CSV table of C-alpha atoms and ligand atoms in Angstrom, one decimal:
chain,number,residue,atom,x,y,z
A,11,MET,CA,-32.3,27.0,-6.6
A,12,THR,CA,-29.0,25.2,-8.5
A,13,ALA,CA,-26.6,23.4,-6.7
A,14,ALA,CA,-24.0,26.4,-8.6
A,15,SER,CA,-25.9,29.1,-7.2
A,16,ARG,CA,-25.4,28.3,-3.9
A,17,GLU,CA,-21.8,28.6,-4.5
A,18,ALA,CA,-20.9,32.6,-4.2
A,19,PRO,CA,-17.1,33.7,-5.7
A,20,GLY,CA,-14.2,32.3,-3.7
A,21,GLY,CA,-15.6,29.4,-2.8
A,22,LYS,CA,-17.8,31.0,0.4
A,23,THR,CA,-21.4,29.4,1.0
A,24,ALA,CA,-24.5,31.8,-0.4
A,25,ALA,CA,-26.6,30.0,1.6
A,26,GLN,CA,-26.1,27.5,4.1
A,27,ARG,CA,-26.0,24.0,3.8
A,28,LYS,CA,-27.4,21.3,5.3
A,29,VAL,CA,-25.9,18.4,6.6
A,30,PHE,CA,-28.4,14.8,7.8
A,31,ILE,CA,-26.7,12.7,9.7
A,32,LYS,CA,-28.2,9.0,10.5
A,33,THR,CA,-26.3,7.0,13.4
A,34,TYR,CA,-26.7,3.4,13.5
A,35,GLY,CA,-25.3,1.4,16.4
A,36,CYS,CA,-23.5,1.9,19.6
A,37,GLN,CA,-23.0,4.6,21.7
A,38,MET,CA,-19.3,5.6,20.1
A,39,ASN,CA,-20.8,6.5,16.9
A,40,VAL,CA,-23.4,8.5,18.5
A,41,TYR,CA,-20.7,10.7,19.7
A,42,ASP,CA,-18.9,10.9,16.3
A,43,SER,CA,-22.1,11.8,14.4
A,44,THR,CA,-21.7,14.9,16.8
A,45,ARG,CA,-18.1,15.2,16.3
A,46,MET,CA,-18.7,14.9,12.5
A,47,ALA,CA,-21.3,17.7,12.3
A,48,ASP,CA,-19.0,20.0,14.0
A,49,ALA,CA,-16.1,19.1,11.2
A,50,LEU,CA,-19.0,20.2,8.8
A,51,SER,CA,-19.9,22.7,10.6
A,52,ALA,CA,-16.2,24.7,9.6
A,53,GLY,CA,-17.5,24.3,6.0
A,54,GLY,CA,-20.7,26.3,6.2
A,55,PHE,CA,-22.9,23.4,7.0
A,56,VAL,CA,-25.8,23.4,9.6
A,57,GLU,CA,-27.5,20.2,10.9
A,58,THR,CA,-31.5,19.7,9.7
A,59,ALA,CA,-33.6,17.0,10.4
A,60,ASP,CA,-35.2,16.1,7.3
A,61,HIS,CA,-33.2,14.1,5.0
A,62,ARG,CA,-35.0,15.3,2.3
A,63,ASP,CA,-33.9,19.1,2.5
A,64,ALA,CA,-29.7,18.3,3.0
A,65,ASP,CA,-27.5,18.6,0.3
A,66,LEU,CA,-25.4,15.8,2.4
A,67,ILE,CA,-26.0,12.8,4.0
A,68,VAL,CA,-24.2,11.0,6.4
A,69,LEU,CA,-24.9,7.1,7.7
A,70,ASN,CA,-23.0,6.6,10.6
A,71,THR,CA,-23.0,2.6,10.0
A,72,CYS,CA,-22.5,-0.5,12.1
A,73,HIS,CA,-20.9,-3.4,11.3
A,74,ILE,CA,-20.9,-5.3,14.5
A,75,ARG,CA,-23.8,-8.5,12.6
A,76,GLU,CA,-24.8,-8.8,9.5
A,77,LYS,CA,-28.3,-7.3,10.0
A,78,ALA,CA,-26.7,-4.2,10.9
A,79,ALA,CA,-24.5,-3.9,8.2
A,80,GLU,CA,-27.3,-4.7,5.2
A,81,LYS,CA,-29.7,-1.9,6.7
A,82,VAL,CA,-27.2,0.4,5.5
A,83,TYR,CA,-27.6,-1.0,1.7
A,84,SER,CA,-31.5,-0.7,2.0
A,85,GLU,CA,-31.1,3.2,3.2
A,86,ILE,CA,-28.9,4.1,0.6
A,87,GLY,CA,-31.0,2.4,-2.0
A,88,ARG,CA,-34.0,4.4,-0.7
A,89,LEU,CA,-31.7,7.8,-0.8
A,90,ARG,CA,-30.8,7.0,-4.6
A,91,LEU,CA,-34.3,7.8,-5.4
A,92,ILE,CA,-34.2,11.4,-3.6
A,93,LYS,CA,-31.1,11.8,-4.4
A,94,GLU,CA,-32.2,11.3,-8.4
A,95,GLN,CA,-35.4,13.6,-7.6
A,96,ASN,CA,-33.2,16.3,-6.7
A,97,ALA,CA,-30.6,16.2,-9.2
A,98,ALA,CA,-33.5,16.7,-11.5
A,99,ALA,CA,-34.7,19.7,-9.7
A,100,GLY,CA,-31.5,20.7,-9.9
A,101,ARG,CA,-30.3,20.2,-6.5
A,102,GLN,CA,-26.5,17.9,-6.0
A,103,MET,CA,-27.4,16.0,-3.2
A,104,THR,CA,-24.1,14.2,-1.9
A,105,ILE,CA,-24.1,10.9,0.2
A,106,ALA,CA,-21.3,9.8,2.4
A,107,VAL,CA,-21.2,6.7,4.2
A,108,ALA,CA,-19.1,6.3,7.2
A,109,GLY,CA,-18.6,4.6,10.5
A,110,CYS,CA,-17.4,0.9,10.7
A,111,VAL,CA,-19.1,-0.4,7.4
A,112,ALA,CA,-17.2,2.0,5.6
A,113,GLN,CA,-14.2,1.2,7.3
A,114,ALA,CA,-14.3,-3.0,6.6
A,115,GLU,CA,-15.9,-2.4,3.3
A,116,GLY,CA,-14.6,0.7,1.7
A,117,GLU,CA,-14.2,0.9,-2.3
A,118,GLU,CA,-16.9,-2.3,-2.5
A,119,ILE,CA,-19.5,-0.1,-1.2
A,120,VAL,CA,-19.1,2.6,-4.2
A,121,ARG,CA,-19.0,-0.4,-6.6
A,122,ARG,CA,-22.1,-1.8,-4.8
A,123,ALA,CA,-23.7,1.3,-4.5
A,124,PRO,CA,-22.7,3.9,-7.2
A,125,SER,CA,-24.9,6.9,-5.4
A,126,VAL,CA,-22.7,6.9,-3.1
A,127,ASP,CA,-20.3,10.4,-3.6
A,128,VAL,CA,-18.2,9.4,0.2
A,129,VAL,CA,-16.7,6.4,2.5
A,130,ILE,CA,-14.8,7.6,5.3
A,131,GLY,CA,-13.8,5.7,7.7
A,132,PRO,CA,-13.5,6.6,12.0
A,133,GLN,CA,-9.7,7.4,11.6
A,134,SER,CA,-10.4,10.3,8.7
A,135,TYR,CA,-13.0,12.3,10.2
A,136,HIS,CA,-11.1,15.0,10.6
A,137,ARG,CA,-11.1,15.1,6.7
A,138,ILE,CA,-14.9,14.8,6.4
A,139,ASP,CA,-15.6,18.4,5.4
A,140,SER,CA,-12.5,18.5,2.3
A,141,ALA,CA,-13.3,15.3,1.4
A,142,VAL,CA,-17.3,16.2,0.8
A,143,ALA,CA,-15.9,19.3,-0.8
A,144,ARG,CA,-13.9,16.7,-3.1
A,145,ALA,CA,-17.1,14.8,-3.9
A,146,ARG,CA,-19.4,17.9,-4.6
A,147,LYS,CA,-16.6,18.5,-7.5
A,148,GLY,CA,-17.2,15.4,-8.8
A,149,GLU,CA,-15.1,13.1,-7.4
A,150,LYS,CA,-15.5,9.3,-5.4
A,151,VAL,CA,-13.7,9.8,-2.2
A,152,VAL,CA,-12.7,7.0,-0.8
A,153,GLU,CA,-10.8,7.8,2.9
A,154,THR,CA,-9.9,4.1,4.9
A,155,ASP,CA,-6.2,4.8,5.7
A,156,TYR,CA,-5.7,3.5,9.0
A,157,ALA,CA,-2.3,5.5,9.5
A,158,VAL,CA,-2.7,5.8,13.6
A,159,GLU,CA,-3.0,9.5,12.9
A,160,ASP,CA,-4.7,11.1,16.1
A,161,LYS,CA,-8.0,11.6,15.5
A,162,PHE,CA,-8.5,12.7,18.6
A,163,ASP,CA,-6.4,15.6,18.2
A,164,LYS,CA,-8.0,16.7,14.7
A,165,LEU,CA,-11.3,16.8,15.4
A,166,PRO,CA,-12.6,19.9,16.2
A,167,GLN,CA,-13.6,20.4,19.8
A,168,SER,CA,-17.3,20.5,20.3
A,169,SER,CA,-18.7,24.0,20.2
A,170,ARG,CA,-20.4,25.7,22.9
A,171,GLN,CA,-23.2,26.3,21.1
A,172,GLY,CA,-23.3,22.3,19.5
A,173,ILE,CA,-22.9,21.2,23.0
A,174,ARG,CA,-26.2,23.5,24.3
A,175,ALA,CA,-28.1,22.6,21.4
A,176,ARG,CA,-27.2,18.7,22.8
A,177,GLY,CA,-28.7,19.0,26.1
A,178,VAL,CA,-27.3,18.4,29.8
A,179,THR,CA,-26.0,15.1,29.1
A,180,ALA,CA,-23.2,14.4,27.0
A,181,PHE,CA,-20.7,11.4,25.7
A,182,LEU,CA,-17.0,12.1,25.6
A,183,THR,CA,-14.7,9.5,24.0
A,184,VAL,CA,-11.8,8.5,26.1
A,185,GLN,CA,-10.3,5.6,24.3
A,186,GLU,CA,-10.8,3.6,20.7
A,187,GLY,CA,-10.6,0.5,19.4
A,188,CYS,CA,-9.7,-3.4,21.0
A,189,ASP,CA,-7.6,-5.6,21.2
A,190,LYS,CA,-9.4,-8.2,22.9
A,191,PHE,CA,-10.0,-10.0,19.8
A,192,CYS,CA,-13.1,-12.1,20.8
A,193,THR,CA,-13.4,-14.4,17.9
A,194,PHE,CA,-17.0,-13.0,16.7
A,195,CYS,CA,-16.5,-9.6,16.6
A,196,VAL,CA,-15.4,-7.5,14.0
A,197,VAL,CA,-14.7,-4.2,16.4
A,198,PRO,CA,-10.2,-5.2,16.3
A,199,TYR,CA,-10.6,-4.9,12.6
A,200,THR,CA,-12.6,-2.2,11.9
A,201,ARG,CA,-11.8,0.0,14.7
A,202,GLY,CA,-8.1,-1.0,15.4
A,203,SER,CA,-5.8,-1.5,18.4
A,204,GLU,CA,-6.5,0.3,21.3
A,205,VAL,CA,-5.5,4.1,21.7
A,206,SER,CA,-6.3,5.9,25.4
A,207,ARG,CA,-6.9,9.8,24.8
A,208,PRO,CA,-4.5,11.7,27.1
A,209,VAL,CA,-5.5,12.9,30.2
A,210,SER,CA,-5.3,17.0,29.5
A,211,GLN,CA,-7.6,16.4,26.6
A,212,ILE,CA,-10.7,14.4,28.2
A,213,VAL,CA,-10.4,17.2,31.4
A,214,ALA,CA,-9.9,19.8,28.8
A,215,GLU,CA,-13.4,18.6,27.2
A,216,ALA,CA,-15.1,17.6,30.2
A,217,GLU,CA,-14.9,20.6,31.4
A,218,ARG,CA,-15.8,22.8,28.2
A,219,LEU,CA,-19.1,20.2,28.5
A,220,ALA,CA,-19.7,21.6,32.2
A,221,GLY,CA,-19.1,24.9,30.8
A,222,ALA,CA,-22.4,24.5,28.7
A,223,GLY,CA,-24.4,23.6,30.9
A,224,VAL,CA,-24.0,19.5,30.9
A,225,ARG,CA,-24.6,17.8,34.3
A,226,GLU,CA,-23.8,14.2,33.2
A,227,VAL,CA,-21.1,12.5,31.2
A,228,THR,CA,-20.5,9.5,30.1
A,229,LEU,CA,-17.0,8.0,29.0
A,230,LEU,CA,-16.9,6.4,25.9
A,231,GLY,CA,-14.6,3.4,24.6
A,232,GLN,CA,-15.2,0.3,23.2
A,233,ASN,CA,-13.0,-1.4,25.8
A,234,VAL,CA,-13.6,2.2,28.2
A,235,ASN,CA,-11.9,0.4,31.2
A,236,ALA,CA,-8.7,-0.4,29.4
A,237,TRP,CA,-8.6,3.1,29.1
A,238,HIS,CA,-5.1,4.3,30.8
A,239,GLY,CA,-2.6,7.4,31.1
A,240,GLU,CA,-0.3,9.3,32.9
A,241,GLY,CA,-1.7,11.2,35.8
A,242,PRO,CA,-0.7,14.7,35.8
A,243,ASP,CA,1.2,13.4,39.2
A,244,GLY,CA,3.2,11.8,36.9
A,245,ARG,CA,2.0,8.0,37.8
A,246,GLU,CA,-0.1,5.5,35.4
A,247,TRP,CA,-3.5,6.4,35.9
A,248,GLY,CA,-6.6,3.5,35.1
A,249,LEU,CA,-10.6,4.7,34.3
A,250,GLY,CA,-11.1,4.7,38.5
A,251,GLU,CA,-8.7,7.5,39.1
A,252,LEU,CA,-9.5,9.7,35.8
A,253,LEU,CA,-13.3,9.5,37.0
A,254,PHE,CA,-11.8,10.8,40.5
A,255,ARG,CA,-10.7,13.7,38.6
A,256,LEU,CA,-13.4,14.3,36.4
A,257,ALA,CA,-15.6,14.4,39.7
A,258,LYS,CA,-13.7,17.4,40.9
A,259,ILE,CA,-15.4,19.7,37.8
A,260,SER,CA,-17.7,22.2,38.6
A,261,GLY,CA,-20.7,21.3,37.4
A,262,ILE,CA,-20.3,17.9,36.6
A,263,ALA,CA,-22.8,15.7,39.1
A,264,ARG,CA,-22.8,12.8,37.3
A,265,LEU,CA,-20.4,10.4,35.8
A,266,ARG,CA,-20.7,6.8,34.0
A,267,TYR,CA,-18.7,4.5,31.0
A,268,VAL,CA,-19.6,2.1,28.9
A,269,THR,CA,-18.3,-0.4,27.6
A,270,SER,CA,-16.3,-2.5,30.2
A,271,HIS,CA,-14.7,-6.3,29.5
A,272,PRO,CA,-14.6,-8.2,32.5
A,273,ARG,CA,-10.6,-8.5,32.3
A,274,ASP,CA,-10.0,-4.7,32.7
A,275,MET,CA,-12.0,-4.2,35.8
A,276,ASP,CA,-9.6,-3.4,37.8
A,277,ASP,CA,-8.7,-2.6,42.3
A,278,GLY,CA,-8.9,1.0,41.7
A,279,LEU,CA,-12.1,1.3,39.4
A,280,ILE,CA,-13.7,-0.6,41.7
A,281,ALA,CA,-12.9,1.5,44.3
A,282,ALA,CA,-14.4,4.6,42.4
A,283,HIS,CA,-17.7,2.7,42.5
A,284,ARG,CA,-17.2,2.4,46.1
A,285,ASP,CA,-16.0,5.8,47.1
A,286,LEU,CA,-17.2,8.2,44.4
A,287,ALA,CA,-21.0,9.5,45.1
A,288,GLU,CA,-21.1,10.9,40.9
A,289,LEU,CA,-20.5,7.9,39.5
A,290,MET,CA,-23.6,6.0,38.9
A,291,PRO,CA,-24.6,3.4,40.3
A,292,TYR,CA,-24.8,1.1,36.9
A,293,LEU,CA,-22.6,-1.4,35.0
A,294,HIS,CA,-22.5,-2.3,31.3
A,295,LEU,CA,-20.5,-5.7,31.5
A,296,PRO,CA,-20.9,-7.7,28.8
A,297,VAL,CA,-20.1,-11.7,29.7
A,298,GLN,CA,-21.9,-13.2,26.1
A,299,SER,CA,-21.8,-16.4,27.5
A,300,GLY,CA,-22.2,-18.7,30.9
A,301,SER,CA,-20.6,-21.3,29.9
A,302,ASP,CA,-16.7,-21.9,30.1
A,303,ARG,CA,-16.7,-24.0,27.0
A,304,VAL,CA,-18.1,-21.1,24.9
A,305,LEU,CA,-16.0,-18.7,26.4
A,306,LYS,CA,-13.2,-20.1,25.6
A,307,ALA,CA,-14.2,-20.4,22.1
A,308,MET,CA,-15.1,-16.8,22.3
A,309,ASN,CA,-11.7,-15.9,23.3
A,310,ARG,CA,-12.8,-14.1,26.1
A,311,ARG,CA,-10.2,-14.9,28.7
A,312,HIS,CA,-12.5,-15.1,31.7
A,313,THR,CA,-15.0,-18.0,32.8
A,314,ALA,CA,-18.1,-17.9,33.9
A,315,ASP,CA,-17.0,-17.7,37.5
A,316,ASP,CA,-14.3,-15.5,37.1
A,317,TYR,CA,-17.2,-13.1,36.3
A,318,LEU,CA,-19.6,-14.2,39.1
A,319,ARG,CA,-17.1,-13.2,41.6
A,320,LEU,CA,-16.5,-10.3,39.6
A,321,VAL,CA,-20.2,-8.9,40.2
A,322,ASP,CA,-19.7,-10.0,44.1
A,323,ARG,CA,-16.7,-7.9,44.4
A,324,ILE,CA,-18.5,-4.8,43.0
A,325,ARG,CA,-21.6,-5.5,44.6
A,326,HIS,CA,-19.5,-5.0,47.4
A,327,ALA,CA,-17.9,-1.8,47.1
A,328,ARG,CA,-21.5,-0.6,45.9
A,329,SER,CA,-24.4,-2.1,47.0
A,330,ASP,CA,-26.9,-0.5,45.0
A,331,ILE,CA,-25.6,-1.0,41.8
A,332,ALA,CA,-27.5,-2.4,38.4
A,333,MET,CA,-26.0,-4.9,36.1
A,334,SER,CA,-26.3,-4.8,32.6
A,335,GLY,CA,-25.0,-6.9,30.4
A,336,ASP,CA,-24.3,-8.1,26.6
A,337,PHE,CA,-25.3,-12.0,25.6
A,338,ILE,CA,-24.9,-13.9,22.4
A,339,VAL,CA,-26.5,-17.2,21.7
A,340,GLY,CA,-26.2,-19.6,18.9
A,341,PHE,CA,-22.3,-19.2,19.1
A,342,PRO,CA,-20.3,-21.9,16.8
A,343,GLY,CA,-20.5,-25.4,19.2
A,344,GLU,CA,-23.0,-23.8,21.6
A,345,SER,CA,-25.2,-26.9,23.3
A,346,ASP,CA,-28.3,-27.2,25.1
A,347,ASP,CA,-26.3,-27.7,28.2
A,348,ASP,CA,-24.2,-24.2,27.6
A,349,PHE,CA,-27.2,-22.6,26.8
A,350,ASP,CA,-28.1,-23.5,30.0
A,351,ALA,CA,-25.5,-22.3,31.5
A,352,THR,CA,-26.0,-18.6,30.2
A,353,MET,CA,-29.6,-19.2,31.9
A,354,ASP,CA,-28.0,-19.9,35.1
A,355,LEU,CA,-25.5,-17.2,35.0
A,356,VAL,CA,-28.5,-14.7,34.1
A,357,ARG,CA,-30.5,-16.2,37.3
A,358,GLN,CA,-27.7,-16.0,39.3
A,359,VAL,CA,-26.6,-12.3,38.3
A,360,GLY,CA,-30.1,-10.4,38.0
A,361,TYR,CA,-29.9,-7.7,35.4
A,362,ALA,CA,-31.4,-4.8,35.3
A,363,GLN,CA,-31.0,-4.1,31.6
A,364,ALA,CA,-29.0,-5.8,28.8
A,365,TYR,CA,-28.8,-6.4,25.1
A,366,SER,CA,-29.0,-10.1,23.7
A,367,PHE,CA,-28.5,-11.0,20.2
A,368,LYS,CA,-28.1,-14.2,17.6
A,369,TYR,CA,-24.8,-14.7,16.7
A,370,SER,CA,-24.0,-13.3,13.5
A,371,ARG,CA,-21.3,-14.5,11.3
A,372,ARG,CA,-18.9,-12.0,10.2
A,373,PRO,CA,-16.3,-12.2,7.4
A,374,GLY,CA,-13.0,-12.2,8.3
A,375,THR,CA,-13.4,-13.1,12.1
A,376,PRO,CA,-12.0,-16.5,13.6
A,377,GLY,CA,-15.7,-17.4,15.1
A,378,ALA,CA,-17.1,-17.6,11.0
A,379,SER,CA,-14.5,-20.5,10.2
A,380,LEU,CA,-15.6,-22.9,13.1
A,381,ASP,CA,-17.7,-25.6,12.7
A,382,GLY,CA,-20.5,-26.7,14.6
A,383,GLN,CA,-22.4,-23.1,13.2
A,384,VAL,CA,-26.1,-23.2,15.0
A,385,ASP,CA,-29.5,-23.9,13.4
A,386,GLU,CA,-30.9,-20.8,12.9
A,387,ASN,CA,-34.6,-22.1,14.3
A,388,VAL,CA,-32.6,-23.3,17.7
A,389,MET,CA,-30.7,-19.9,17.7
A,390,ASN,CA,-34.5,-18.1,18.0
A,391,GLU,CA,-35.8,-20.7,20.7
A,392,ARG,CA,-32.8,-19.8,22.7
A,393,LEU,CA,-32.5,-16.1,22.2
A,394,GLN,CA,-36.5,-15.7,22.8
A,395,HIS,CA,-36.2,-18.0,26.2
A,396,LEU,CA,-33.4,-16.1,27.1
A,397,GLN,CA,-35.4,-12.7,26.0
A,398,SER,CA,-37.9,-14.1,28.4
A,399,LEU,CA,-36.1,-14.1,31.5
A,400,LEU,CA,-34.4,-11.1,30.9
A,401,VAL,CA,-37.0,-8.6,30.5
A,402,ARG,CA,-38.8,-10.6,33.9
A,403,GLN,CA,-35.5,-9.2,35.8
A,404,GLN,CA,-35.9,-5.8,34.2
A,405,SER,CA,-39.3,-5.4,34.6
A,406,ASP,CA,-38.8,-7.0,38.4
A,407,PHE,CA,-36.2,-4.9,39.3
A,408,SER,CA,-38.0,-1.1,37.8
A,409,ALA,CA,-41.3,-2.5,40.1
A,410,GLY,CA,-38.4,-3.1,43.1
A,411,LEU,CA,-38.0,0.9,42.7
A,412,VAL,CA,-42.0,1.9,43.0
A,413,GLY,CA,-42.3,3.9,46.3
A,414,ARG,CA,-38.7,4.3,46.8
A,415,THR,CA,-37.3,8.0,46.4
A,416,ILE,CA,-34.6,8.8,44.1
A,417,ASP,CA,-32.5,11.0,42.3
A,418,LEU,CA,-33.2,12.8,38.9
A,419,LEU,CA,-31.3,14.6,36.8
A,420,ILE,CA,-33.9,16.6,34.6
A,421,GLU,CA,-33.6,15.9,30.6
A,422,LYS,CA,-36.3,17.7,28.6
A,423,PRO,CA,-39.4,18.8,28.8
A,424,GLY,CA,-42.0,15.6,28.3
A,425,ARG,CA,-44.8,14.7,25.3
A,426,ASN,CA,-47.6,16.0,27.2
A,427,SER,CA,-47.2,19.7,28.8
A,428,GLY,CA,-46.6,20.3,32.4
A,429,GLN,CA,-44.5,17.0,32.1
A,430,LEU,CA,-40.1,16.6,32.8
A,431,VAL,CA,-38.2,13.7,31.6
A,432,GLY,CA,-35.5,12.8,33.4
A,433,ARG,CA,-32.8,9.6,33.7
A,434,SER,CA,-32.8,7.2,37.6
A,435,PRO,CA,-29.5,6.9,38.3
A,436,TRP,CA,-29.4,3.7,36.8
A,437,LEU,CA,-30.6,4.9,33.0
A,438,GLN,CA,-34.2,5.0,33.1
A,439,PRO,CA,-36.2,7.4,31.7
A,440,VAL,CA,-38.4,8.7,34.7
A,441,VAL,CA,-41.7,10.9,33.4
A,442,ILE,CA,-42.4,13.6,36.5
A,443,ALA,CA,-45.7,15.6,35.9
A,444,GLU,CA,-45.7,18.9,38.3
A,445,THR,CA,-42.0,19.9,39.5
A,446,ASP,CA,-40.7,23.1,40.1
A,447,GLY,CA,-37.2,21.4,38.4
A,448,ALA,CA,-36.1,22.9,35.3
A,449,ILE,CA,-33.6,21.3,32.9
A,450,GLY,CA,-30.7,20.2,34.1
A,451,GLU,CA,-31.6,20.1,37.7
A,452,ILE,CA,-31.1,17.0,39.8
A,453,ILE,CA,-34.0,16.7,42.2
A,454,ASP,CA,-35.4,14.1,44.4
A,455,VAL,CA,-38.7,12.5,43.1
A,456,GLN,CA,-40.8,9.4,44.5
A,457,ILE,CA,-41.6,6.7,42.4
A,458,THR,CA,-45.1,6.3,42.0
A,459,ARG,CA,-45.7,3.4,38.7
A,460,ALA,CA,-43.2,1.3,36.3
A,461,ALA,CA,-44.4,1.0,32.8
A,462,SER,CA,-42.3,-1.4,30.5
A,463,ASN,CA,-39.6,1.0,29.6
A,464,SER,CA,-40.6,4.4,31.9
A,465,LEU,CA,-40.5,5.0,35.9
A,466,PHE,CA,-43.7,7.9,36.2
A,467,ALA,CA,-42.5,10.2,39.4
A,468,VAL,CA,-43.9,12.4,41.9
A,469,PRO,CA,-41.9,15.4,43.5
A,470,ALA,CA,-40.5,13.8,47.0
B,517,5AD,N1,-22.9,-11.4,16.6
B,517,5AD,C1,-23.5,-11.4,17.3
B,517,5AD,N2,-23.4,-10.6,18.3
B,517,5AD,C2,-22.0,-9.5,18.1
B,517,5AD,N3,-21.9,-8.8,19.0
B,517,5AD,C3,-20.4,-8.3,18.6
B,517,5AD,N4,-20.3,-9.4,17.1
B,517,5AD,C4,-21.1,-9.8,17.3
B,517,5AD,C5,-21.4,-11.0,16.4
B,517,5AD,N5,-20.3,-11.4,15.5
B,517,5AD,C6,-22.2,-8.3,20.4
B,517,5AD,C7,-21.8,-8.5,21.3
B,517,5AD,C8,-21.2,-7.2,21.7
B,517,5AD,C9,-22.3,-6.6,21.4
B,517,5AD,C10,-21.7,-4.9,21.3
B,517,5AD,O1,-22.7,-7.2,20.2
B,517,5AD,O2,-22.7,-9.3,22.4
B,517,5AD,O3,-20.7,-7.3,23.2
B,518,SF4,FE1,-15.4,-7.1,20.5
B,518,SF4,FE2,-14.7,-8.1,22.3
B,518,SF4,FE3,-13.6,-5.9,21.8
B,518,SF4,FE4,-15.9,-6.2,23.1
B,518,SF4,S1,-14.0,-6.9,24.2
B,518,SF4,S2,-15.3,-4.8,21.6
B,518,SF4,S3,-16.7,-8.0,22.1
B,518,SF4,S4,-13.7,-8.2,20.6
């Protein structure tokens, strides 16, 4: 079938067009991908899991580290071949690059990879449908405007059907952008300054999610705990107050939020951890380094001791809270002593889960021009050291749950028949056999075994 024969007169779609969306990077991108799918469905696109079959491919990209950005170009290279094969068979395939690489590199992407038809930044997703339509008529479209139009207002709300298809857990963006300017990070440049979404919009979206069967909502933001807004009582709310409000929505049993900055962990949020049963006892609170010298050079605006005292306060409020974090090794100027300080901090906190990275020099960030870039081999060694400690802590945490009864939100069928898979309060996947429980229910289970990335359980 040719591309032309797929178009009915008047621009209506004769056959449904298919879009394949590949998401890289953070949960914010996962959320944005579902929103782009919703925006495109208005123009007649349905999602497909097979990229070969797609009329439109969207790569929702990540720019946080060099490797992440480079992956996109190799993927475009592979897609170019498929696009050419399709074109030879008379099928038009459109390639769109979205996300932070699109925002950061703009026109450069089309120059470097001419098979790309659309480049669209995160602030312009409400225009993706028309951008694709223009591209399908032969135009190269680059939309990386930074006019802070309210993207939140313009994107269509998730359709009930879309939500159903996506299951019992959902992301909900409450905040975007970052004003912290850590010296290693591109986010303030790619995602812009901090913007909080209004309470009424967030509540309406959470109610819609709950109405479609969602039981667990994860609030998202690059700096989610910097969220603030005017409550219906006329007072300024922080994330803590927002969580209390969302917990009142019937059907919503679990709440989470990610990603937080230590500076924005205020009393209201800590009180929510103490008093709100719906708020899961798991906190991703990146520290990046345990050395005050490095933290200062990173412009983190807190010391290692500030962080440790904060973790103590949070644990005091909610004793079973599990900590998660992000770490960077090899920031410019990091000495062996600085790295040891990171290892010390990790030992003191005891993480249930963590991400760790080698420093990646990002052009345009202040860190890129600092002296004392650390040798690659030294970075590799430090990363290995740190990761083996973090992996040990993670498996100790999981092993500590064996024999305990915990509550589990059942999410989906497991690999083997009769199995179901759910999540623990601490975000671990748990496999359970022989249960009467159904997807969406929260049941008590007893943990019988801990494997490296999941737990096994029986009904309690
Ligand atoms: N190099 C390495 N890691 C980085 N991160 C952000 N920027 C960089 C960089 N330039 C890590 C931080 C952050 C996480 C999302 O990615 O640890 O918390
Ligand atoms: Fe990047 Fe720092 Fe902002 Fe996090 S707080 S997004 S690491 S600049």
